[in-house]
Amino acid sequence: LEETGLTGTERGNAVHAFLQCVDFSTASAAAERDRLLSESRLTAAEAASLPLAALNAFLASPLAARMRRAQTLRREWAFNYRLGEGSERILLQGVIDCCFIEDGEWVLVDYKTEGREVDAETLERYTAQLRYYRRALEAITGTPVRECLLCFLIQRKLIDVSRETI
């Protein structure tokens, strides 16, 4: 990523802001960046930090096409969900990057913006996160989750961790 004075977390947040607001019917990340900048949904520094080639590849991907066709599409969906019973109950709070209904079931997508390959421990941590998000999404909506996908945007890699989260 081009150095813009933003931290890695801030650049990741800019990508998430872009994906929250992007019009999936567009094929141009640059045009969407400019629109979001003009609408004050991105700052100039955030807009300059966006990895346009990776975002263009994502917008042209089969996953983005599925999102365009989705019956329901939710992005940056905050939730609270209580896990456990009795004194062992904990409150799970999170934000689902993206989920959409396809053929009557949810597809859960978690965007990752790091450019380096992730090790097995990190992949397991991300998978565990989706395991909890899946439980919450199914319990809150009453609709099953069919797929859980990790979308590594910079690496242009999609990993289906659905079986690992059952």
PDB file of C-alpha atoms in Angstrom:
ATOM      1  CA  LEU A   1       0.000   0.000   0.000  1.00  0.00           C
ATOM      2  CA  GLU A   2       1.133   3.500  -0.782  1.00  0.00           C
ATOM      3  CA  GLU A   3       2.331   5.365   2.286  1.00  0.00           C
ATOM      4  CA  THR A   4      -0.224   8.045   3.143  1.00  0.00           C
ATOM      5  CA  GLY A   5       0.595   8.798   6.740  1.00  0.00           C
ATOM      6  CA  LEU A   6      -2.103   6.411   7.914  1.00  0.00           C
ATOM      7  CA  THR A   7      -1.413   3.415  10.119  1.00  0.00           C
ATOM      8  CA  GLY A   8      -2.152  -0.090   8.866  1.00  0.00           C
ATOM      9  CA  THR A   9      -5.304  -0.134  10.980  1.00  0.00           C
ATOM     10  CA  GLU A  10      -6.443   3.190   9.529  1.00  0.00           C
ATOM     11  CA  ARG A  11      -5.820   1.935   5.986  1.00  0.00           C
ATOM     12  CA  GLY A  12      -7.812  -1.208   6.808  1.00  0.00           C
ATOM     13  CA  ASN A  13     -10.618   0.942   8.196  1.00  0.00           C
ATOM     14  CA  ALA A  14     -10.610   2.975   4.963  1.00  0.00           C
ATOM     15  CA  VAL A  15     -11.014  -0.232   2.931  1.00  0.00           C
ATOM     16  CA  HIS A  16     -13.881  -1.310   5.187  1.00  0.00           C
ATOM     17  CA  ALA A  17     -15.536   2.115   4.806  1.00  0.00           C
ATOM     18  CA  PHE A  18     -15.193   1.810   1.034  1.00  0.00           C
ATOM     19  CA  LEU A  19     -16.736  -1.679   1.031  1.00  0.00           C
ATOM     20  CA  GLN A  20     -19.557  -0.567   3.314  1.00  0.00           C
ATOM     21  CA  CYS A  21     -20.626   2.138   0.859  1.00  0.00           C
ATOM     22  CA  VAL A  22     -19.525   0.837  -2.540  1.00  0.00           C
ATOM     23  CA  ASP A  23     -22.100   0.413  -5.252  1.00  0.00           C
ATOM     24  CA  PHE A  24     -21.472  -3.180  -6.315  1.00  0.00           C
ATOM     25  CA  SER A  25     -22.863  -2.470  -9.772  1.00  0.00           C
ATOM     26  CA  THR A  26     -19.816  -0.344 -10.579  1.00  0.00           C
ATOM     27  CA  ALA A  27     -16.697  -1.794 -12.133  1.00  0.00           C
ATOM     28  CA  SER A  28     -14.389   1.044 -11.137  1.00  0.00           C
ATOM     29  CA  ALA A  29     -12.927   1.349  -7.674  1.00  0.00           C
ATOM     30  CA  ALA A  30     -11.475   4.744  -8.642  1.00  0.00           C
ATOM     31  CA  ALA A  31     -14.900   6.092  -9.626  1.00  0.00           C
ATOM     32  CA  GLU A  32     -16.389   4.812  -6.368  1.00  0.00           C
ATOM     33  CA  ARG A  33     -13.468   6.257  -4.385  1.00  0.00           C
ATOM     34  CA  ASP A  34     -14.090   9.654  -6.000  1.00  0.00           C
ATOM     35  CA  ARG A  35     -17.836   9.447  -5.302  1.00  0.00           C
ATOM     36  CA  LEU A  36     -17.279   8.520  -1.649  1.00  0.00           C
ATOM     37  CA  LEU A  37     -14.702  11.303  -1.287  1.00  0.00           C
ATOM     38  CA  SER A  38     -17.122  13.862  -2.771  1.00  0.00           C
ATOM     39  CA  GLU A  39     -19.848  12.658  -0.364  1.00  0.00           C
ATOM     40  CA  SER A  40     -17.419  13.000   2.600  1.00  0.00           C
ATOM     41  CA  ARG A  41     -17.655   9.280   3.335  1.00  0.00           C
ATOM     42  CA  LEU A  42     -13.851   9.058   2.990  1.00  0.00           C
ATOM     43  CA  THR A  43     -11.188  11.580   3.896  1.00  0.00           C
ATOM     44  CA  ALA A  44      -8.553  12.523   1.339  1.00  0.00           C
ATOM     45  CA  ALA A  45      -5.967  10.441   3.219  1.00  0.00           C
ATOM     46  CA  GLU A  46      -8.291   7.434   3.342  1.00  0.00           C
ATOM     47  CA  ALA A  47      -9.110   7.756  -0.356  1.00  0.00           C
ATOM     48  CA  ALA A  48      -5.397   7.970  -1.216  1.00  0.00           C
ATOM     49  CA  SER A  49      -4.677   4.830   0.827  1.00  0.00           C
ATOM     50  CA  LEU A  50      -7.147   2.572  -0.993  1.00  0.00           C
ATOM     51  CA  PRO A  51      -5.573  -0.352  -2.894  1.00  0.00           C
ATOM     52  CA  LEU A  52      -7.450   0.327  -6.123  1.00  0.00           C
ATOM     53  CA  ALA A  53      -6.086  -2.636  -8.103  1.00  0.00           C
ATOM     54  CA  ALA A  54      -7.156  -5.067  -5.367  1.00  0.00           C
ATOM     55  CA  LEU A  55     -10.561  -3.387  -5.033  1.00  0.00           C
ATOM     56  CA  ASN A  56     -11.082  -3.492  -8.814  1.00  0.00           C
ATOM     57  CA  ALA A  57     -10.259  -7.212  -8.742  1.00  0.00           C
ATOM     58  CA  PHE A  58     -12.751  -7.699  -5.915  1.00  0.00           C
ATOM     59  CA  LEU A  59     -15.509  -5.770  -7.732  1.00  0.00           C
ATOM     60  CA  ALA A  60     -14.945  -8.023 -10.775  1.00  0.00           C
ATOM     61  CA  SER A  61     -14.905 -11.214  -8.681  1.00  0.00           C
ATOM     62  CA  PRO A  62     -17.541 -13.954  -8.572  1.00  0.00           C
ATOM     63  CA  LEU A  63     -18.130 -13.081  -4.888  1.00  0.00           C
ATOM     64  CA  ALA A  64     -19.035  -9.461  -5.734  1.00  0.00           C
ATOM     65  CA  ALA A  65     -21.330 -10.768  -8.475  1.00  0.00           C
ATOM     66  CA  ARG A  66     -23.082 -12.941  -5.899  1.00  0.00           C
ATOM     67  CA  MET A  67     -23.474  -9.892  -3.643  1.00  0.00           C
ATOM     68  CA  ARG A  68     -25.030  -7.932  -6.533  1.00  0.00           C
ATOM     69  CA  ARG A  69     -27.624 -10.690  -7.025  1.00  0.00           C
ATOM     70  CA  ALA A  70     -28.327 -11.174  -3.304  1.00  0.00           C
ATOM     71  CA  GLN A  71     -31.877 -11.086  -2.024  1.00  0.00           C
ATOM     72  CA  THR A  72     -30.649  -9.286   1.118  1.00  0.00           C
ATOM     73  CA  LEU A  73     -27.258  -7.629   1.638  1.00  0.00           C
ATOM     74  CA  ARG A  74     -26.010  -6.290   4.975  1.00  0.00           C
ATOM     75  CA  ARG A  75     -22.686  -4.518   5.466  1.00  0.00           C
ATOM     76  CA  GLU A  76     -20.908  -3.490   8.670  1.00  0.00           C
ATOM     77  CA  TRP A  77     -23.781  -4.963  10.684  1.00  0.00           C
ATOM     78  CA  ALA A  78     -23.181  -4.459  14.422  1.00  0.00           C
ATOM     79  CA  PHE A  79     -24.649  -7.027  16.791  1.00  0.00           C
ATOM     80  CA  ASN A  80     -24.831  -8.052  20.455  1.00  0.00           C
ATOM     81  CA  TYR A  81     -25.415 -11.678  21.376  1.00  0.00           C
ATOM     82  CA  ARG A  82     -25.342 -13.505  24.696  1.00  0.00           C
ATOM     83  CA  LEU A  83     -23.447 -16.796  24.710  1.00  0.00           C
ATOM     84  CA  GLY A  84     -23.624 -19.504  27.340  1.00  0.00           C
ATOM     85  CA  GLU A  85     -25.964 -20.071  30.227  1.00  0.00           C
ATOM     86  CA  GLY A  86     -26.283 -19.007  33.844  1.00  0.00           C
ATOM     87  CA  SER A  87     -23.176 -17.500  35.403  1.00  0.00           C
ATOM     88  CA  GLU A  88     -21.156 -18.541  32.343  1.00  0.00           C
ATOM     89  CA  ARG A  89     -22.997 -16.118  30.041  1.00  0.00           C
ATOM     90  CA  ILE A  90     -20.895 -13.621  28.140  1.00  0.00           C
ATOM     91  CA  LEU A  91     -21.875 -10.798  25.825  1.00  0.00           C
ATOM     92  CA  LEU A  92     -20.478 -11.133  22.326  1.00  0.00           C
ATOM     93  CA  GLN A  93     -20.294  -7.849  20.440  1.00  0.00           C
ATOM     94  CA  GLY A  94     -19.117  -7.646  16.877  1.00  0.00           C
ATOM     95  CA  VAL A  95     -19.518  -6.151  13.449  1.00  0.00           C
ATOM     96  CA  ILE A  96     -20.197  -8.442  10.519  1.00  0.00           C
ATOM     97  CA  ASP A  97     -18.315  -7.057   7.527  1.00  0.00           C
ATOM     98  CA  CYS A  98     -20.802  -8.443   5.034  1.00  0.00           C
ATOM     99  CA  CYS A  99     -23.521 -11.051   4.903  1.00  0.00           C
ATOM    100  CA  PHE A 100     -26.088 -11.759   2.272  1.00  0.00           C
ATOM    101  CA  ILE A 101     -28.988 -14.086   1.644  1.00  0.00           C
ATOM    102  CA  GLU A 102     -28.534 -16.506  -1.218  1.00  0.00           C
ATOM    103  CA  ASP A 103     -31.098 -19.243  -1.837  1.00  0.00           C
ATOM    104  CA  GLY A 104     -32.669 -18.596   1.566  1.00  0.00           C
ATOM    105  CA  GLU A 105     -29.459 -18.915   3.615  1.00  0.00           C
ATOM    106  CA  TRP A 106     -26.797 -16.500   4.802  1.00  0.00           C
ATOM    107  CA  VAL A 107     -23.345 -16.206   3.304  1.00  0.00           C
ATOM    108  CA  LEU A 108     -21.030 -14.607   5.878  1.00  0.00           C
ATOM    109  CA  VAL A 109     -17.979 -12.693   4.599  1.00  0.00           C
ATOM    110  CA  ASP A 110     -15.125 -11.286   6.653  1.00  0.00           C
ATOM    111  CA  TYR A 111     -12.729  -8.956   4.842  1.00  0.00           C
ATOM    112  CA  LYS A 112      -9.036  -9.026   5.693  1.00  0.00           C
ATOM    113  CA  THR A 113      -6.712  -6.312   4.463  1.00  0.00           C
ATOM    114  CA  GLU A 114      -3.237  -7.498   5.370  1.00  0.00           C
ATOM    115  CA  GLY A 115      -0.934  -8.005   2.425  1.00  0.00           C
ATOM    116  CA  ARG A 116       1.188 -10.783   3.871  1.00  0.00           C
ATOM    117  CA  GLU A 117       0.353 -14.456   4.002  1.00  0.00           C
ATOM    118  CA  VAL A 118      -1.232 -15.441   7.292  1.00  0.00           C
ATOM    119  CA  ASP A 119       0.165 -18.234   9.389  1.00  0.00           C
ATOM    120  CA  ALA A 120      -1.869 -21.170  10.670  1.00  0.00           C
ATOM    121  CA  GLU A 121      -2.384 -19.585  14.096  1.00  0.00           C
ATOM    122  CA  THR A 122      -3.778 -16.378  12.596  1.00  0.00           C
ATOM    123  CA  LEU A 123      -6.005 -18.332  10.230  1.00  0.00           C
ATOM    124  CA  GLU A 124      -7.373 -20.299  13.182  1.00  0.00           C
ATOM    125  CA  ARG A 125      -8.065 -17.050  15.055  1.00  0.00           C
ATOM    126  CA  TYR A 126      -9.979 -15.674  12.047  1.00  0.00           C
ATOM    127  CA  THR A 127     -11.876 -18.955  11.708  1.00  0.00           C
ATOM    128  CA  ALA A 128     -12.808 -18.848  15.401  1.00  0.00           C
ATOM    129  CA  GLN A 129     -14.095 -15.298  14.937  1.00  0.00           C
ATOM    130  CA  LEU A 130     -16.363 -16.466  12.106  1.00  0.00           C
ATOM    131  CA  ARG A 131     -17.507 -19.399  14.234  1.00  0.00           C
ATOM    132  CA  TYR A 132     -18.841 -16.937  16.821  1.00  0.00           C
ATOM    133  CA  TYR A 133     -20.280 -14.611  14.187  1.00  0.00           C
ATOM    134  CA  ARG A 134     -22.049 -17.541  12.585  1.00  0.00           C
ATOM    135  CA  ARG A 135     -23.656 -18.570  15.881  1.00  0.00           C
ATOM    136  CA  ALA A 136     -24.790 -15.016  16.520  1.00  0.00           C
ATOM    137  CA  LEU A 137     -26.144 -14.446  13.001  1.00  0.00           C
ATOM    138  CA  GLU A 138     -28.133 -17.695  13.029  1.00  0.00           C
ATOM    139  CA  ALA A 139     -29.510 -17.074  16.510  1.00  0.00           C
ATOM    140  CA  ILE A 140     -30.430 -13.430  15.885  1.00  0.00           C
ATOM    141  CA  THR A 141     -32.059 -13.953  12.489  1.00  0.00           C
ATOM    142  CA  GLY A 142     -33.295 -17.544  12.720  1.00  0.00           C
ATOM    143  CA  THR A 143     -31.805 -18.165   9.273  1.00  0.00           C
ATOM    144  CA  PRO A 144     -29.007 -20.705   8.737  1.00  0.00           C
ATOM    145  CA  VAL A 145     -25.548 -19.712   7.538  1.00  0.00           C
ATOM    146  CA  ARG A 146     -24.477 -21.796   4.539  1.00  0.00           C
ATOM    147  CA  GLU A 147     -21.025 -20.331   3.915  1.00  0.00           C
ATOM    148  CA  CYS A 148     -18.357 -18.567   5.942  1.00  0.00           C
ATOM    149  CA  LEU A 149     -15.754 -16.852   3.777  1.00  0.00           C
ATOM    150  CA  LEU A 150     -12.505 -15.082   4.593  1.00  0.00           C
ATOM    151  CA  CYS A 151     -11.806 -12.581   1.838  1.00  0.00           C
ATOM    152  CA  PHE A 152      -8.160 -11.506   1.741  1.00  0.00           C
ATOM    153  CA  LEU A 153      -8.514  -8.438  -0.475  1.00  0.00           C
ATOM    154  CA  ILE A 154      -4.869  -7.482  -1.032  1.00  0.00           C
ATOM    155  CA  GLN A 155      -3.862 -11.088  -1.669  1.00  0.00           C
ATOM    156  CA  ARG A 156      -6.948 -11.589  -3.867  1.00  0.00           C
ATOM    157  CA  LYS A 157      -7.677 -14.815  -2.038  1.00  0.00           C
ATOM    158  CA  LEU A 158     -10.945 -16.286  -0.784  1.00  0.00           C
ATOM    159  CA  ILE A 159     -10.923 -19.040   1.844  1.00  0.00           C
ATOM    160  CA  ASP A 160     -14.092 -20.971   2.638  1.00  0.00           C
ATOM    161  CA  VAL A 161     -13.960 -21.913   6.321  1.00  0.00           C
ATOM    162  CA  SER A 162     -17.565 -23.137   6.466  1.00  0.00           C
ATOM    163  CA  ARG A 163     -16.698 -26.683   7.466  1.00  0.00           C
ATOM    164  CA  GLU A 164     -14.363 -25.488  10.196  1.00  0.00           C
ATOM    165  CA  THR A 165     -17.121 -23.393  11.771  1.00  0.00           C
ATOM    166  CA  ILE A 166     -19.862 -26.013  12.032  1.00  0.00           C
TER     167      ILE A 166
END
